[in-house]
Structure formats: C-alpha cells, structure tokens
Short mmCIF file of C-alpha atoms in Angstrom, two decimals:
data_model
loop_
_atom_site.label_atom_id
_atom_site.label_comp_id
_atom_site.label_asym_id
_atom_site.label_seq_id
_atom_site.Cartn_x
_atom_site.Cartn_y
_atom_site.Cartn_z
CA MET A 1 117.82 70.16 93.47
CA ARG A 2 114.43 71.63 93.52
CA THR A 3 113.59 69.44 96.63
CA TRP A 4 117.21 70.67 98.25
CA LEU A 5 115.79 74.04 97.60
CA ILE A 6 112.04 73.75 99.02
CA LEU A 7 112.72 71.55 102.05
CA PRO A 8 114.70 74.73 103.74
CA PHE A 9 112.25 76.97 103.13
CA THR A 10 109.10 74.32 104.16
CA ALA A 11 110.96 73.99 107.32
CA LEU A 12 110.97 77.71 107.92
CA ILE A 13 107.41 78.55 107.77
CA ALA A 14 106.16 75.09 109.15
CA THR A 15 107.48 74.39 112.67
CA THR A 16 106.28 72.44 115.84
CA ALA A 17 103.04 72.33 117.49
CA HIS A 18 104.66 74.51 120.17
CA ALA A 19 106.20 77.42 118.14
CA ALA A 20 107.47 80.52 119.35
CA GLY A 21 105.19 83.59 118.86
CA PRO A 22 102.41 85.53 120.75
CA GLU A 23 100.52 83.48 123.59
CA ALA A 24 98.12 85.16 126.11
CA GLY A 25 99.96 85.90 129.53
CA LYS A 26 103.26 85.58 127.50
CA TRP A 27 106.22 88.01 127.57
CA SER A 28 108.58 88.63 125.05
CA VAL A 29 112.05 90.46 124.62
CA SER A 30 113.34 91.39 121.17
CA LEU A 31 116.60 93.06 119.97
CA LEU A 32 115.78 95.08 116.64
CA GLY A 33 118.30 96.26 113.87
CA GLY A 34 118.02 97.59 110.41
CA ILE A 35 117.65 100.75 108.39
CA ASP A 36 115.84 104.10 108.39
CA VAL A 37 115.28 105.62 104.78
CA PRO A 38 114.06 109.24 105.17
CA VAL A 39 111.35 110.24 102.18
CA ASN A 40 110.07 113.33 103.55
CA GLY A 41 110.48 116.53 105.82
CA ASP A 42 113.18 119.30 105.54
CA VAL A 43 116.34 119.66 107.62
CA HIS A 44 115.85 123.90 106.76
CA GLY A 45 113.35 125.88 104.82
CA GLY A 46 113.90 128.75 102.42
CA ALA A 47 114.62 132.06 103.04
CA THR A 48 116.00 135.28 101.37
CA ALA A 49 118.08 137.78 103.64
CA ARG A 50 119.70 140.93 102.44
CA VAL A 51 123.55 141.58 104.12
CA ALA A 52 124.30 145.62 103.72
CA ASP A 53 128.11 144.40 103.98
CA LEU A 54 129.89 141.61 103.28
CA GLY A 55 132.98 142.88 104.83
CA ALA A 56 131.55 141.34 108.19
CA LEU A 57 132.14 137.92 106.60
CA ASN A 58 135.12 138.33 104.74
CA PRO A 59 137.17 141.70 104.72
CA ALA A 60 138.17 141.15 101.41
CA LEU A 61 134.64 142.09 100.27
CA ALA A 62 134.25 145.12 102.41
CA GLY A 63 131.32 147.79 100.74
CA LEU A 64 129.69 144.47 98.72
CA PRO A 65 126.03 144.03 99.48
CA ALA A 66 124.74 140.77 98.84
CA GLU A 67 121.25 138.93 99.11
CA LEU A 68 121.51 135.52 100.37
CA ARG A 69 118.69 133.12 98.59
CA ILE A 70 118.53 129.76 100.84
CA ARG A 71 116.34 126.73 99.50
CA PRO A 72 114.66 124.10 101.68
CA ARG A 73 116.49 120.80 101.67
CA GLY A 74 115.10 117.67 102.61
CA HIS A 75 116.38 115.17 104.89
CA GLU A 76 116.72 112.66 101.92
CA ARG A 77 118.81 115.45 100.30
CA ILE A 78 121.38 115.96 103.35
CA TYR A 79 121.26 112.55 104.86
CA ASP A 80 121.42 108.93 103.64
CA ASN A 81 120.12 105.63 104.98
CA ALA A 82 120.00 105.87 109.09
CA LEU A 83 121.00 102.63 110.77
CA ALA A 84 118.56 101.87 113.50
CA TYR A 85 118.90 99.56 116.79
CA GLY A 86 117.09 99.13 119.98
CA LEU A 87 115.03 96.79 122.36
CA GLU A 88 111.57 95.69 122.80
CA VAL A 89 109.31 94.30 125.62
CA GLY A 90 106.11 92.57 124.30
CA TYR A 91 102.77 91.55 126.28
CA ALA A 92 100.47 89.41 124.52
CA PHE A 93 96.64 89.13 125.29
CA ASP A 94 96.23 85.95 123.06
CA ASP A 95 97.52 84.23 120.18
CA ARG A 96 96.57 87.58 117.74
CA ARG A 97 97.33 90.94 120.03
CA GLU A 98 100.08 92.20 122.03
CA ILE A 99 101.15 95.31 123.46
CA TYR A 100 104.92 96.49 123.48
CA GLY A 101 107.09 98.85 124.43
CA GLN A 102 110.37 99.89 122.74
CA VAL A 103 113.48 101.64 122.77
CA ARG A 104 115.51 102.72 119.43
CA GLN A 105 118.44 104.41 118.34
CA THR A 106 118.64 106.11 115.11
CA ARG A 107 122.30 107.04 113.62
CA ALA A 108 122.85 108.82 110.12
CA ASP A 109 126.25 110.57 109.17
CA GLY A 110 126.81 114.25 108.38
CA GLY A 111 125.94 115.65 105.40
CA ARG A 112 127.08 118.09 102.58
CA ALA A 113 124.22 119.73 100.06
CA LEU A 114 124.24 122.99 97.71
CA VAL A 115 121.79 125.05 99.93
CA GLY A 116 121.32 127.86 98.03
CA TYR A 117 123.02 131.28 96.34
CA ALA A 118 124.58 134.55 97.22
CA PHE A 119 123.53 137.01 94.63
CA VAL A 120 126.25 140.20 94.61
CA PRO A 121 124.58 143.20 92.57
CA ALA A 122 128.20 144.39 92.04
CA LEU A 123 129.46 141.17 90.72
CA SER A 124 126.10 140.50 88.72
CA ALA A 125 126.91 136.60 90.03
CA GLU A 126 124.86 134.31 91.91
CA LEU A 127 128.00 132.30 94.47
CA PRO A 128 127.14 128.78 95.27
CA ILE A 129 126.26 128.47 99.41
CA TYR A 130 127.01 125.19 100.65
CA GLY A 131 125.42 123.99 104.19
CA SER A 132 127.53 120.74 106.13
CA PHE A 133 125.61 119.28 108.54
CA SER A 134 126.67 117.55 111.34
CA GLU A 135 125.29 113.58 112.13
CA TYR A 136 121.77 112.93 112.96
CA GLU A 137 121.38 111.10 116.29
CA ALA A 138 117.75 110.09 118.03
CA LEU A 139 117.13 108.06 120.69
CA SER A 140 113.26 107.20 120.72
CA ALA A 141 110.65 105.60 123.34
CA GLN A 142 107.38 104.19 122.17
CA VAL A 143 104.50 102.13 123.02
CA GLY A 144 102.30 100.37 120.52
CA TYR A 145 99.82 97.50 119.74
CA ARG A 146 100.00 94.99 117.21
CA TYR A 147 98.09 92.58 115.95
CA TYR A 148 98.36 89.04 113.99
CA PHE A 149 96.54 87.61 111.34
CA GLY A 150 96.90 83.86 110.32
CA THR A 151 97.52 80.30 112.21
CA PRO A 152 99.61 80.22 115.18
CA ASP A 153 102.92 78.08 115.01
CA THR A 154 103.26 79.13 111.00
CA ALA A 155 104.74 82.37 109.26
CA ARG A 156 102.36 85.23 110.55
CA PRO A 157 101.67 88.68 109.24
CA PHE A 158 101.05 91.12 111.23
CA ILE A 159 100.33 95.03 111.51
CA ASP A 160 101.36 97.66 114.58
CA GLY A 161 100.84 101.26 115.15
CA TYR A 162 103.43 102.93 117.72
CA LEU A 163 103.50 106.79 119.69
CA GLY A 164 106.14 107.76 121.48
CA ALA A 165 108.46 110.79 121.83
CA THR A 166 112.12 111.42 120.39
CA ARG A 167 115.17 112.73 121.53
CA THR A 168 117.08 114.08 118.71
CA HIS A 169 120.83 115.34 119.53
CA GLN A 170 122.09 118.84 118.46
CA ILE A 171 122.72 119.46 115.16
CA SER A 172 125.40 122.24 113.92
CA ALA A 173 126.00 123.49 110.58
CA THR A 174 128.99 124.81 108.62
CA PHE A 175 127.77 127.36 105.83
CA ASP A 176 130.55 127.79 103.05
CA ILE A 177 131.03 130.46 100.29
CA PRO A 178 133.90 129.04 98.24
CA ALA A 179 133.73 131.80 95.66
CA GLY A 180 133.90 134.57 98.12
CA GLY A 181 135.94 133.13 100.84
CA ILE A 182 133.12 132.92 103.62
CA SER A 183 132.37 130.07 106.11
CA ILE A 184 130.49 130.34 108.88
CA PRO A 185 131.89 127.38 110.88
CA ASN A 186 129.57 124.70 113.48
CA ALA A 187 126.57 127.39 113.70
CA PRO A 188 123.89 125.86 116.31
CA PHE A 189 121.64 124.99 114.50
CA TYR A 190 119.26 122.43 116.48
CA GLU A 191 119.22 121.96 120.19
CA SER A 192 118.77 118.61 121.66
CA GLY A 193 114.97 117.97 122.48
CA TRP A 194 111.84 115.90 122.53
CA ALA A 195 109.64 115.60 119.76
CA ALA A 196 106.49 113.51 119.34
CA THR A 197 106.57 110.25 117.27
CA GLY A 198 104.05 107.82 115.73
CA GLY A 199 103.89 105.28 112.55
CA ALA A 200 102.91 102.03 111.53
CA ASN A 201 104.66 98.81 110.14
CA VAL A 202 103.47 95.88 108.25
CA GLY A 203 105.45 92.50 108.78
CA VAL A 204 105.64 88.66 109.17
CA ILE A 205 107.06 86.62 111.70
CA VAL A 206 108.26 83.22 111.64
CA PRO A 207 108.72 80.54 114.28
CA LEU A 208 112.40 78.82 114.28
CA GLY A 209 111.50 77.19 117.76
CA GLU A 210 109.47 76.87 120.83
CA THR A 211 110.68 80.22 122.26
CA PHE A 212 112.50 82.04 119.17
CA SER A 213 111.16 83.45 116.08
CA MET A 214 112.52 86.09 113.90
CA THR A 215 110.46 88.87 112.35
CA LEU A 216 110.61 91.40 109.40
CA SER A 217 109.02 94.72 109.34
CA GLY A 218 108.76 97.54 107.41
CA GLY A 219 106.70 101.35 107.54
CA VAL A 220 106.08 104.61 108.08
CA ARG A 221 107.64 106.60 110.72
CA TYR A 222 107.32 110.40 111.27
CA VAL A 223 109.05 112.86 113.86
CA SER A 224 107.96 116.23 114.45
CA ASN A 225 109.73 119.68 114.17
CA LEU A 226 112.87 119.99 116.20
CA THR A 227 114.15 122.56 118.85
CA ASP A 228 116.02 125.43 116.70
CA ASP A 229 118.47 127.31 117.86
CA ASP A 230 118.89 130.93 116.10
CA SER A 231 122.11 132.08 118.30
CA ALA A 232 124.02 132.14 114.87
CA LEU A 233 121.59 132.54 111.99
CA GLY A 234 119.53 135.27 113.86
CA GLY A 235 121.83 137.92 112.80
CA LEU A 236 121.90 137.37 108.87
CA GLU A 237 118.05 137.10 109.31
CA LEU A 238 118.06 133.29 108.37
CA SER A 239 116.22 132.46 111.53
CA SER A 240 113.40 130.91 110.44
CA ILE A 241 115.23 128.47 107.63
CA ASN A 242 115.12 125.76 110.85
CA ASP A 243 111.47 126.34 112.13
CA THR A 244 111.38 122.94 111.12
CA GLY A 245 113.25 119.49 111.08
CA LYS A 246 110.21 117.21 110.68
CA ARG A 247 111.19 113.62 109.29
CA VAL A 248 109.12 111.03 107.52
CA SER A 249 111.09 107.87 106.94
CA VAL A 250 110.47 104.07 106.15
CA PRO A 251 111.86 102.05 108.69
CA ILE A 252 112.94 98.37 107.65
CA THR A 253 113.59 96.47 110.31
CA LEU A 254 114.77 92.83 111.31
CA SER A 255 114.22 91.47 114.67
CA GLY A 256 115.02 88.30 116.73
CA ARG A 257 112.33 87.44 119.44
CA TRP A 258 112.43 84.96 122.35
CA ASP A 259 109.13 84.70 124.11
CA PHE A 260 108.93 83.21 127.79
#
C-alpha cells in the first residue's frame, strides 16, 4: 500500500530530461484560476452626521432630529472570498528568470452588514443602520518578474513580484434603518475607475511533461483607493465615508502552463 502512495507522488516531482518550465528564449502561456481572500482595507470609512429632520427620509418621522453614526467596515466584513481567473504570457531569459504579463478578473458577490446606528434623542434610542453593497468586480492588467530556485526539470519553488492597474466596476449601496422605516436604495458609492495594483507571490512549479506544467502560488495583493461617487451621500454629510476603498488580499492561484 505504501508503494502505491509513493509512486504517483514521485512521478509528479520527477520528470523527463526535457520537462516543461522556464528555458532561455522560450515563451509560455498560462491559464489561471483561484480565490482572492480579503484581509484588510475598508469598503467605507467612519463618520458622524447630524440630520435636522428625519421627515426628509420618512414623513412619519417629521420633526425628529437624529445623528447618523457610521463605523468603518472592511472588505472582509462586506465581501466573501472572491473568485479570480485570468491569462498570463511569459518570456524566460534562462531557466531561472522570466518576465510576464497577466490579465486577471476578480469577482465577489455583494454583501450586507451592520454599518452603524442612528441616534434619535427624542426616542433615547440607537436604531441600527444596515448597508447592502453590490458585487465587487475588478479587471487587472499587470507585469511582473519571477525567479525560480532549485534544479530544472523537477518541482521548483519560485518568487515573483508585479505592478499594474486595476479597473473596479461601479459599486452601489442600499442603506436601511428598519426600525425607522427608512431606506436609501441603490445609492452610487464608487464609480468605475482605475487604481494602482501591486503584489508578490511564492509558489511551486511542477512539470508534468515536455511542454505542460502546473503551478500553485499564494501571496499578498494590494489595490489602492477607488474613485468615490458622492452624488447620493453628499446631502447627508456622509461624503467622506467613501474616500477609501483600498483592498489588501491573499490570492491563492492554481494554473496550467504551456511552454513553446
């Protein structure tokens, strides 16, 4: 039984003398897929705004002032893990060094969270405020440099770093105060726009033939602040809460690679 377990693993990491992988003057094409786990960065910041009359939001509350107390909420609080997929083209200088260009699509379903409270002095109560955000969708274009360790034609670890730009699709938000019968639906929150991107990965490449190999990698990825849209929030003096949007995540990627 032990032999049956060892032999497939040995075949995976030990290949022919002309196995796939970086080689001087060779090009490669890779198909990528994986997940992108948000770990830091705010979808929105915090702010406190006074509303002189809630009647503008719900006529039944006319004459009642309130204070909106919004708290920061991170990407990991609003969004689940994103799916990511893409295409990469690389060129090797030798069996250790290569440069690459990559196009990558990232998507995460929209999410809902408690984002703060509305304090109503006349009621001596804090009413919960909930925010529902539309899906996160981003397209990235980036270039990078990768360095391989170990002996060619076997499983080899590598490191890489990249810079680029990410275009994030517009994001809208619906804010609800259920206890007060108040809803601000589909408020524009972020415009579609480009932001700087950078990151680094560590991984391993496993040759599976003369031209085909698989790679598994993980790392840290950064996308800078998004382009805010204050058209709906400015009237509530909450225009500062979307002066952010930066995202730090951990991408885990599996790819199939063809060398030619």
